Short mmCIF file of C-alpha atoms in Angstrom, two decimals:
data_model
loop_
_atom_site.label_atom_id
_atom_site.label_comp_id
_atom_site.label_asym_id
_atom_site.label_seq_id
_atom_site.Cartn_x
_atom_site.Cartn_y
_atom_site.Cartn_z
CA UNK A 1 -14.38 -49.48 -35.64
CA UNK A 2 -12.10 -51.68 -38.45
CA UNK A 3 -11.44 -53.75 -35.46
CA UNK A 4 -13.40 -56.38 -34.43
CA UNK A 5 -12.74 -56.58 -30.39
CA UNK A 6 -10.35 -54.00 -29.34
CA UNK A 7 -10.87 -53.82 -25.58
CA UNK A 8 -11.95 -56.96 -23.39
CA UNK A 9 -15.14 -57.87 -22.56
CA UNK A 10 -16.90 -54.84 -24.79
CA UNK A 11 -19.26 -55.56 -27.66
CA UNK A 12 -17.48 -56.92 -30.81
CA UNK A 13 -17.23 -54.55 -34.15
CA UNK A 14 -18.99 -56.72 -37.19
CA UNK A 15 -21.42 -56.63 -39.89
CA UNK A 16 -24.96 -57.85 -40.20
CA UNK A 17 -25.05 -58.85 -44.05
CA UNK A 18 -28.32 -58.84 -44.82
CA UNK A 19 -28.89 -61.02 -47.97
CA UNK A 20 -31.93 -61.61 -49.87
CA UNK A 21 -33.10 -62.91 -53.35
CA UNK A 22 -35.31 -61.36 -55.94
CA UNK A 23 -36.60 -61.79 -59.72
CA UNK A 24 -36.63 -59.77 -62.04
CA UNK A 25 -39.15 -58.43 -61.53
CA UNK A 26 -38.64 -57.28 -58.46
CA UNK A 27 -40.17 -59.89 -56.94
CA UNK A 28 -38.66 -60.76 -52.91
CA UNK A 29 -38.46 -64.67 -52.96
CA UNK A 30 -37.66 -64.55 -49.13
CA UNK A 31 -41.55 -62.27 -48.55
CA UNK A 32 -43.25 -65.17 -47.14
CA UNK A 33 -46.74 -62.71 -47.42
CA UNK A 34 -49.68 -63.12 -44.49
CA UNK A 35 -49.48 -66.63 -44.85
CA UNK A 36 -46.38 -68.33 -45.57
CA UNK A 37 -47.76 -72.02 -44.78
CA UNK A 38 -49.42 -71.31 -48.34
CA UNK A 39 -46.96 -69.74 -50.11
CA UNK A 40 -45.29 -72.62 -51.67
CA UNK A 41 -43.12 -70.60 -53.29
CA UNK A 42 -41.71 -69.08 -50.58
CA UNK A 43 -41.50 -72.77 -48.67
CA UNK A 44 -39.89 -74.03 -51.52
CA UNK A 45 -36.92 -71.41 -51.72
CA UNK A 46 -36.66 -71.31 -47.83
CA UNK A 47 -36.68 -75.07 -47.90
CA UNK A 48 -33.24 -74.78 -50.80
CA UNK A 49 -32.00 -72.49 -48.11
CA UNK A 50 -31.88 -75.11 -45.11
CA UNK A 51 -30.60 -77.57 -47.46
CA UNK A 52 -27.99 -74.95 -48.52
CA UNK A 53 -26.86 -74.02 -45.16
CA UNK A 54 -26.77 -77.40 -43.49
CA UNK A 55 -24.74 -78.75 -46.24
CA UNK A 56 -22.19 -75.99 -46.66
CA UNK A 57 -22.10 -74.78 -43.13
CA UNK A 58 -18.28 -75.16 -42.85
CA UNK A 59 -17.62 -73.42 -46.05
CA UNK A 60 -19.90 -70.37 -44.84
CA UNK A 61 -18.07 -70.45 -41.65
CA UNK A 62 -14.83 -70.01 -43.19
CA UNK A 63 -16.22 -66.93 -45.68
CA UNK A 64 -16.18 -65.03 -41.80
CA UNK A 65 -12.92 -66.23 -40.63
CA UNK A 66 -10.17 -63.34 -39.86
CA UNK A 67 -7.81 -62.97 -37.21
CA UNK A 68 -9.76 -60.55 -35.68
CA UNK A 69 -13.16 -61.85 -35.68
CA UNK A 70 -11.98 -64.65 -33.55
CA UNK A 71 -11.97 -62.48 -30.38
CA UNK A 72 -15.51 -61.82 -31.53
CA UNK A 73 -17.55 -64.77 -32.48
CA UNK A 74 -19.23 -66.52 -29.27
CA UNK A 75 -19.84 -63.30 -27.10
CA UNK A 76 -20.98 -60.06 -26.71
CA UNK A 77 -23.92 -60.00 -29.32
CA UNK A 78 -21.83 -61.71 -31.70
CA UNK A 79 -23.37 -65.19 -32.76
CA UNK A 80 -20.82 -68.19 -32.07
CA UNK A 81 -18.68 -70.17 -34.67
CA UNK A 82 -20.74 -72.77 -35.19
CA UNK A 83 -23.59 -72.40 -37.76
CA UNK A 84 -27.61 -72.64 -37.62
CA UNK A 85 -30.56 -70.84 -38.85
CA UNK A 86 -33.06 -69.18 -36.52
CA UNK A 87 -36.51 -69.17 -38.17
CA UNK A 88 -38.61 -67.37 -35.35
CA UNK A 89 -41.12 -68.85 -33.29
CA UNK A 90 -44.16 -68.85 -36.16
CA UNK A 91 -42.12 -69.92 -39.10
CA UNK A 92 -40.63 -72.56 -36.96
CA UNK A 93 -43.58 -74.19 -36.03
CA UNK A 94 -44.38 -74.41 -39.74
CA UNK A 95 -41.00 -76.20 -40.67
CA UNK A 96 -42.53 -78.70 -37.85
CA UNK A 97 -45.51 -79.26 -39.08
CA UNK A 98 -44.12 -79.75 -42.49
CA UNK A 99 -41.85 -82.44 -41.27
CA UNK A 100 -44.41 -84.04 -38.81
CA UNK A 101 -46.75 -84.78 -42.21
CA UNK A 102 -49.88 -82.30 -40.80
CA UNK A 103 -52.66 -82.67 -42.69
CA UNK A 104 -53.35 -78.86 -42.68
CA UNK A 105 -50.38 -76.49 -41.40
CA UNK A 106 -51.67 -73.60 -38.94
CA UNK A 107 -50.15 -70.63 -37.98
CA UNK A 108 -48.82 -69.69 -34.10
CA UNK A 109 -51.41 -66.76 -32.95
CA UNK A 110 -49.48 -63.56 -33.80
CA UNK A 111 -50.85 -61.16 -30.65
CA UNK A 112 -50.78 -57.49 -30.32
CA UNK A 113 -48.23 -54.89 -28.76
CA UNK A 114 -49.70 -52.80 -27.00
CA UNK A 115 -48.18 -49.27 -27.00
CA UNK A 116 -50.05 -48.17 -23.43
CA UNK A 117 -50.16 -44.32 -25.86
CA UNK A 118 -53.74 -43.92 -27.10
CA UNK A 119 -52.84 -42.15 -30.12
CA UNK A 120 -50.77 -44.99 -31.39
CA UNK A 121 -52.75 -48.58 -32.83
CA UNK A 122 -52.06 -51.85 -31.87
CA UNK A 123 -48.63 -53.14 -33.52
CA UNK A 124 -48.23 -56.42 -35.17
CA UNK A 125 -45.71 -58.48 -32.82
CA UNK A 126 -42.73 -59.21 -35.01
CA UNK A 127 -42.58 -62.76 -35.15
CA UNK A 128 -38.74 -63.41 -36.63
CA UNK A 129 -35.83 -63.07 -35.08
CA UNK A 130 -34.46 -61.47 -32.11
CA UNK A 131 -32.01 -63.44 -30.67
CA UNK A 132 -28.59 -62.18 -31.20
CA UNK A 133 -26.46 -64.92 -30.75
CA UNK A 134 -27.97 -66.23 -34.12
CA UNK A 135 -25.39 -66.33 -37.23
CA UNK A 136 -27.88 -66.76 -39.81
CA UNK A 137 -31.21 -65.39 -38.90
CA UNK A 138 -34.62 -65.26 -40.86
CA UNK A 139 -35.94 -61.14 -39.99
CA UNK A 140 -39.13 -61.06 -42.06
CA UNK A 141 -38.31 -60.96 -45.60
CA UNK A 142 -34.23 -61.89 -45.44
CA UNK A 143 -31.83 -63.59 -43.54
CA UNK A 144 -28.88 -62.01 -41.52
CA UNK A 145 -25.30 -63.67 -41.53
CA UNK A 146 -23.92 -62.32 -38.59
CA UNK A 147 -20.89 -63.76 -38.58
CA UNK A 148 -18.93 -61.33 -40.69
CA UNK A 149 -15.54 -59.44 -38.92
CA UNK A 150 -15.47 -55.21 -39.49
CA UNK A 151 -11.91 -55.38 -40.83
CA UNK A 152 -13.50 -58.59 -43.37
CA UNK A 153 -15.05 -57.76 -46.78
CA UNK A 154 -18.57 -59.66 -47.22
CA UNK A 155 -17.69 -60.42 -50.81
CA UNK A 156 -16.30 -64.09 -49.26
CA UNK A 157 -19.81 -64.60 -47.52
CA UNK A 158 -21.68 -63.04 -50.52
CA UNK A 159 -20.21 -64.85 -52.95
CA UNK A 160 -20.18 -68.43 -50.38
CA UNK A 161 -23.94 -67.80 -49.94
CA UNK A 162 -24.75 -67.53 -53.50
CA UNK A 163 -23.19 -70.29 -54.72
CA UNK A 164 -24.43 -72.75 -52.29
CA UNK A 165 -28.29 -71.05 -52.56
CA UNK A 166 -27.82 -71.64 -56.36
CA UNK A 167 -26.50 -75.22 -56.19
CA UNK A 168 -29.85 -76.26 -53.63
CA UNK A 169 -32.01 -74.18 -56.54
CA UNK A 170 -30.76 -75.82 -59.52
CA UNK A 171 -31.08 -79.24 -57.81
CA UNK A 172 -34.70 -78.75 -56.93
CA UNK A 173 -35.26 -77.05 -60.26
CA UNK A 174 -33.77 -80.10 -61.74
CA UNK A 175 -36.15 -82.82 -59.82
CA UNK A 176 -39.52 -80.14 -60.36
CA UNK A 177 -38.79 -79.67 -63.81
CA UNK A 178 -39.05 -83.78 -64.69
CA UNK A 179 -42.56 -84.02 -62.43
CA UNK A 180 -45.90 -85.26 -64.25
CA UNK A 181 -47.77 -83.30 -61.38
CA UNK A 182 -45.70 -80.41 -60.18
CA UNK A 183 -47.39 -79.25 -56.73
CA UNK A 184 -47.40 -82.37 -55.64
CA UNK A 185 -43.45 -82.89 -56.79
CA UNK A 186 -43.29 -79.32 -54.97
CA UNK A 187 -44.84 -80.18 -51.33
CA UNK A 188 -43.13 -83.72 -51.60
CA UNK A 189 -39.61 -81.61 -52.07
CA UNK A 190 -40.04 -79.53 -49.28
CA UNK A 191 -41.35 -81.97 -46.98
CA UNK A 192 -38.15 -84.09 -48.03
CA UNK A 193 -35.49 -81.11 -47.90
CA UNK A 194 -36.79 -79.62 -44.81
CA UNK A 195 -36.83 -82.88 -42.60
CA UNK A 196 -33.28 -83.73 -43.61
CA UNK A 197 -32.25 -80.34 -42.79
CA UNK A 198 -33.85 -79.24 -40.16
CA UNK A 199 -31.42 -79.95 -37.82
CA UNK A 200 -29.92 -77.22 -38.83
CA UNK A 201 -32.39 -74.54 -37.35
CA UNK A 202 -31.47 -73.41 -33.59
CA UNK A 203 -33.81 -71.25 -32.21
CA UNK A 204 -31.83 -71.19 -28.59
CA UNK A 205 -29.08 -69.84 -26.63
CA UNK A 206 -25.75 -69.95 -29.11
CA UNK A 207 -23.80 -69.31 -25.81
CA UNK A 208 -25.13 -71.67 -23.78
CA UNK A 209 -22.90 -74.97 -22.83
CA UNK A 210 -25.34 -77.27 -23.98
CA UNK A 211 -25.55 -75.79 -27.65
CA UNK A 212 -22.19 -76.71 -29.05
CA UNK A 213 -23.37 -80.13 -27.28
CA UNK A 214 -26.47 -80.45 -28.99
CA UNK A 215 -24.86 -79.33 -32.16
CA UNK A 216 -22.66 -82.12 -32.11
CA UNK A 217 -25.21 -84.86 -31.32
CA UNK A 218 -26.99 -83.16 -34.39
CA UNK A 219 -23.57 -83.40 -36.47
CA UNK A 220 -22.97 -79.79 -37.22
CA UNK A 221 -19.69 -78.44 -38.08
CA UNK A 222 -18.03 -76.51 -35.13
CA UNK A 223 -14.55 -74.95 -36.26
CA UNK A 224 -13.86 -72.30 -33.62
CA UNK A 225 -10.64 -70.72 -34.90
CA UNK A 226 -9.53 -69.64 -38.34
CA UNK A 227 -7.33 -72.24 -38.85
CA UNK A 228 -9.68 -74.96 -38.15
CA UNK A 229 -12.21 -73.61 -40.80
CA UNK A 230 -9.80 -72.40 -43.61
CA UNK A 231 -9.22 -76.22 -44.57
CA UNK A 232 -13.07 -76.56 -45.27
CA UNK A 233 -12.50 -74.09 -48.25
CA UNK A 234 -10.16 -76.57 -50.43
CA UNK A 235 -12.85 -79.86 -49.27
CA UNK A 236 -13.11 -81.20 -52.88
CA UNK A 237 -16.92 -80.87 -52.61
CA UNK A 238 -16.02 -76.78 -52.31
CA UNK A 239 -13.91 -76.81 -55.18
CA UNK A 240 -16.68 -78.57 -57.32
CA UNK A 241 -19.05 -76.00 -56.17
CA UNK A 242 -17.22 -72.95 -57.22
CA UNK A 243 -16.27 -75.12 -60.71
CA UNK A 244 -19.43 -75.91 -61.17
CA UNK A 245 -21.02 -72.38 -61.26
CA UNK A 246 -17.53 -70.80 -62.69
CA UNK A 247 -17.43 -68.51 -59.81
CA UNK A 248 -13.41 -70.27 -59.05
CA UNK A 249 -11.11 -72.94 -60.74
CA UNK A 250 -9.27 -75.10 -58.35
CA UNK A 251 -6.16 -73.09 -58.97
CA UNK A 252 -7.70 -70.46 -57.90
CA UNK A 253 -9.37 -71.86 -54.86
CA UNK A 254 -6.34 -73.07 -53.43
CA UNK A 255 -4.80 -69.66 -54.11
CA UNK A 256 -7.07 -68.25 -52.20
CA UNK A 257 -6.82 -70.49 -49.28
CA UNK A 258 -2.90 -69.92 -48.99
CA UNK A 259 -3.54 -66.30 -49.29
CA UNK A 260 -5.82 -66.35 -46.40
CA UNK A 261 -3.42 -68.75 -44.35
CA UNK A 262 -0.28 -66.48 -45.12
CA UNK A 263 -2.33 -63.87 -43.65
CA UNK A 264 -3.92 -64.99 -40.81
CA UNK A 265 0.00 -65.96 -39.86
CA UNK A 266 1.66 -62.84 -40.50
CA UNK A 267 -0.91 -61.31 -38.58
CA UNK A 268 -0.92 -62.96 -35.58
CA UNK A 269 3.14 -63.08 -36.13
CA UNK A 270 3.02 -59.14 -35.88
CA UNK A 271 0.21 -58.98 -33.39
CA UNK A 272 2.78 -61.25 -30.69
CA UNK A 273 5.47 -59.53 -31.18
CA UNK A 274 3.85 -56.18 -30.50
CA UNK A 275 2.43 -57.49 -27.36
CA UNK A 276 5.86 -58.60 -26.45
CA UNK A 277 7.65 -55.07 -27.04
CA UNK A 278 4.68 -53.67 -25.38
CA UNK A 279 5.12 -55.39 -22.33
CA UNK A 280 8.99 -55.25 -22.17
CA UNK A 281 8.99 -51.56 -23.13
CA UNK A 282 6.00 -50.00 -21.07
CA UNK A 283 4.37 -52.40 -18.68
CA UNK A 284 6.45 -54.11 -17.08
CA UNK A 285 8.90 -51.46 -16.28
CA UNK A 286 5.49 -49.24 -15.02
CA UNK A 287 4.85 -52.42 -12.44
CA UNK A 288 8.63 -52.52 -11.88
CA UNK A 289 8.46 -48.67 -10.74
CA UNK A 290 4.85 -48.50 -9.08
CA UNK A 291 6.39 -51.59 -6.62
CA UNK A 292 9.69 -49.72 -5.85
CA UNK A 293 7.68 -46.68 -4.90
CA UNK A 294 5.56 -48.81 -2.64
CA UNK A 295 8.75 -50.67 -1.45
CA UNK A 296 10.24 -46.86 -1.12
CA UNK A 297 6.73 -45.54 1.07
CA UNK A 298 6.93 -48.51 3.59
CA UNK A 299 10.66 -48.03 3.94
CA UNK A 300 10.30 -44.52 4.68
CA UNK A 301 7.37 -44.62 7.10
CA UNK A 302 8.95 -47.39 9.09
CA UNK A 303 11.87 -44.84 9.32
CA UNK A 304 9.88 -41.98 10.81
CA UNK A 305 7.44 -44.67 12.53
CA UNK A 306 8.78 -47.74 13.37
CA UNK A 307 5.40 -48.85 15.20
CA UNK A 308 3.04 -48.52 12.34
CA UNK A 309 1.39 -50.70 10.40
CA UNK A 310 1.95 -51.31 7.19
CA UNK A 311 0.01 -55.24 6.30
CA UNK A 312 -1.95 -53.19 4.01
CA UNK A 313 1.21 -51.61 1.61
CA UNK A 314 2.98 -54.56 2.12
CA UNK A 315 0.32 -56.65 1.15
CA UNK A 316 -0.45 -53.86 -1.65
CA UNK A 317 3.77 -54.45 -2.61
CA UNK A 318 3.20 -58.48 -2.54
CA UNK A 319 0.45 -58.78 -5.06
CA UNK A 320 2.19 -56.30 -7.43
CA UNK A 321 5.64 -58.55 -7.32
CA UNK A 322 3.48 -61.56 -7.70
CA UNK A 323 2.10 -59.94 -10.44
CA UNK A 324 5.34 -58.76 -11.81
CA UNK A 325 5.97 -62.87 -11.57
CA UNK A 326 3.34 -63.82 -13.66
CA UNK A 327 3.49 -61.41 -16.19
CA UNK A 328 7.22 -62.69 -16.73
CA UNK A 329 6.27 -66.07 -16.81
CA UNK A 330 3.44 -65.64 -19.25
CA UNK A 331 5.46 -63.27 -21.46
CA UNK A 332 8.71 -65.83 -21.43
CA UNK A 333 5.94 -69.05 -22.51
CA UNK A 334 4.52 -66.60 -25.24
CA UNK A 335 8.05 -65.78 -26.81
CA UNK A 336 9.22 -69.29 -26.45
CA UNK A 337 6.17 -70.28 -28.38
CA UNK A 338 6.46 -67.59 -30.57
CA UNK A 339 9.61 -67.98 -31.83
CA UNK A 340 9.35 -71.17 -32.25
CA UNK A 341 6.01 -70.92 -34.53
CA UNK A 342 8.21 -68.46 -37.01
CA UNK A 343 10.34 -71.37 -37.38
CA UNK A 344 7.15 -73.38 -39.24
CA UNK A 345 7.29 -73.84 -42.56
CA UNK A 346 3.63 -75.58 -43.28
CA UNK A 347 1.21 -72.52 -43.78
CA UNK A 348 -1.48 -74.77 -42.68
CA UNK A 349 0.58 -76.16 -39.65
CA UNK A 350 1.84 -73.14 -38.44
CA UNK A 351 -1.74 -71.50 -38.29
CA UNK A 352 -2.93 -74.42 -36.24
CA UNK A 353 -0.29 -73.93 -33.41
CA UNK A 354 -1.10 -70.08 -33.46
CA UNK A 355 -4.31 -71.09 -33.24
CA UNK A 356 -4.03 -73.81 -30.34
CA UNK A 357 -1.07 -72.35 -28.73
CA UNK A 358 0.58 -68.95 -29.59
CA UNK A 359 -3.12 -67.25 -28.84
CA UNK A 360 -4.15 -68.98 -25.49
CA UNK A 361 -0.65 -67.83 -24.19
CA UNK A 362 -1.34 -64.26 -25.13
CA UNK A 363 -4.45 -64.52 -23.51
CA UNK A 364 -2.81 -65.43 -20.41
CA UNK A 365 -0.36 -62.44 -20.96
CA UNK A 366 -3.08 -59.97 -21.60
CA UNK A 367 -5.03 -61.27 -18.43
CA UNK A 368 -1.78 -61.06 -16.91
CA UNK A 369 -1.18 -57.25 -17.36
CA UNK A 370 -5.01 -56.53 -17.20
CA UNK A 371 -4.55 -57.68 -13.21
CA UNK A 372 -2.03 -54.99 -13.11
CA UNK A 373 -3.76 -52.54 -14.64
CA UNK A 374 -6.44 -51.78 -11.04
CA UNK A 375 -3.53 -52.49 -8.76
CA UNK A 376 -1.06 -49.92 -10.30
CA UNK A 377 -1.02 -45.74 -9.74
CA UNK A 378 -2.73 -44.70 -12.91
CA UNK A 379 0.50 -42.07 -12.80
CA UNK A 380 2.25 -44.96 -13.70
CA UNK A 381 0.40 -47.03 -16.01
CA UNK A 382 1.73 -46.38 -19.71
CA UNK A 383 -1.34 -46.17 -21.73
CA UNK A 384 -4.85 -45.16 -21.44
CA UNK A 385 -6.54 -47.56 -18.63
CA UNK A 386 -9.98 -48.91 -19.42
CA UNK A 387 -11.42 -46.59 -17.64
CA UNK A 388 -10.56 -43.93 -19.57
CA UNK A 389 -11.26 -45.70 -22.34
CA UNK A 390 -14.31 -46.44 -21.84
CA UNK A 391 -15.91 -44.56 -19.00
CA UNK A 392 -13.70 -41.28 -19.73
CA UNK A 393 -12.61 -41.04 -15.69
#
């Protein structure tokens, strides 16, 4: 699917970008081997990587922001807007006792799986990641970003992730390359990077109403919507990043970031003005007809028996013209909004009210109809019902 959350409440459509680093040589930087409490090496470059992500996390945010992805991030397998690192339980424990100065750094008991077939040995229990409301997620010898829309190209979050990697590198290359005693330079750098960043690894529930608590006590970014991230991308320590690797110019930075707000705006411009013509055109004249067939029913059973009763089809004709009430209210709030937001002449501006206004009435509209949708004859609903959809009945 190109789209990243066509039908409500149903797994979103994205991309697992699964990004590693390498010499070479062909050497995997992120293999942290048997032991990766000795592997300095490896420490060292996932130590860069902490400091990376912690310090950039709004600008890698933004490298995933499309209209579409916002129905997406938060729910249904897809990790929530606000970025951490999950290490896994054994890797974890040796960022901890990194930062908690251990004399010697042990690893968590990896135990066996235990198949219950004879034929087939004891596995290995993986010991990184399974926890899939993770956006950026250690799995063995890589990390995952999540966070990336279907309809969204990962050259943004490819080329965010390498520049920010490579600006943490050449600063630690930098302090190691001055050092009269290099492993000790080494362990004193990772030590250092890792307890100023580790507030950056998560290893809970991303959905969870304490997280985006916790993150803020811990002072991570948390831009929900599109809008709210696209302004991280023109921060002037971004545009010094991308200068200072000549991967962008300025100019071209903020090109880029008025690109990206024209679009996100002409998007959800066309997106609520199909949902109104939608809704004037097919649904509510289907509620409109479903209730004057119901009206028609009770009108013509009272006729033939005037004793009957009818609290179930009139109650059956009351929630469908209360319904037919709400969907008129929410539709006449969207197009007030709407038309309104057209009238907007900051890009920047106008994405913020679609953002923090235009969408949550939609929403309301769409939740609206949806009500509709199990009360009215499927004869008369306009276009394919969930069920068929989804459950082909």
């Amino acid at each position: 699917l190109l789209h990243e959350k066509p039908y409500a409440g149903v797994n979103g459509s994205g991309k697992h970008n699964n990004w590693s680093i390498g010499t070479d040589t062909g050497e995997n930087l992120l293999d942290p081997g048997d032991t990766p409490n000795e592997n300095m090496q490896f420490l060292l470059v996932l130590s860069c990587i902490m400091r990376a992500v912690d310090r950039h996390a709004d600008l890698l945010r933004q490298s995933a922001s499309c209209v579409g992805n916002e129905h997406r991030l938060g729910a249904q397998e897809a990790p929530p807007a606000i970025i951490s690192i999950f290490l896994g339980d054994q890797l974890d424990d040796v960022v901890s006792q990194i930062v908690s100065n251990a004399d010697s750094i042990k690893l968590l008991t990896s135990s066996g799986l235990d198949t219950g077939v004879s034929t087939v040995p004891v596995i290995k229990k993986d010991a990184t990641d399974r926890n899939r409301t993770s956006p950026f997620a250690f799995t063995g010898n890589k990390f995952e970003f999540r966070m990336v829309g279907s309809s969204d190209s990962i050259a943004d979050a490819n080329t965010t992730l390498n520049a920010i990697v490579a600006e943490s590198f050449c600063e630690a290359a930098d302090e190691l390359e001055k050092a009269a005693d290099f492993d000790s330079a080494c362990t004193k750098l990772i030590h250092d990077m890792m307890t100023e960043h580790q507030r950056i690894v998560f290893n809970g529930n991303g959905y969870s109403d304490e997280w985006p608590v916790e993150a803020e006590r811990r002072g991570l970014a948390n831009h929900p919507t599109t809008a709210d991230a696209l302004p991280c991308f023109i921060d002037q320590k971004s545009i010094d990043l991308f200068g200072e690797f000549n991967v962008l110019s300025e100019v071209e930075v903020r090109s880029r970031y008025e690109v990206k707000l024209e679009k996100y705006n002409k998007l959800l411009n066309i997106e609520a003005r199909t949902m109104k013509r939608m809704v004037r055109r097919f649904f509510l004249p289907a509620i409109n007809s479903f209730a004057a067939d119901v009206a028609r029913d009770i009108a013509q059973v009272k006729a033939a028996l005037p004793s009957a009763d009818q609290t179930f089809q009139e109650k059956k004709l009351q929630t469908v013209v209360d319904g037919t009430k709400r969907v008129e209210e929410a539709l006449d709030a969207l197009n007030t909004a709407h038309l309104a937001n057209v009238e907007i002449a900051d890009q920047q501006e106008r994405a913020n009210d679609n953002a923090h206004h235009v969408i949550p009435l939609m929403d309301e509209l769409r939740a609206a109809i949806d009500a509709m949708e199990i009360v009215v004859d499927d004869n008369h609903w306009p276009v394919p019902t969930y069920n068929e959809i989804l459950f082909y009945c």
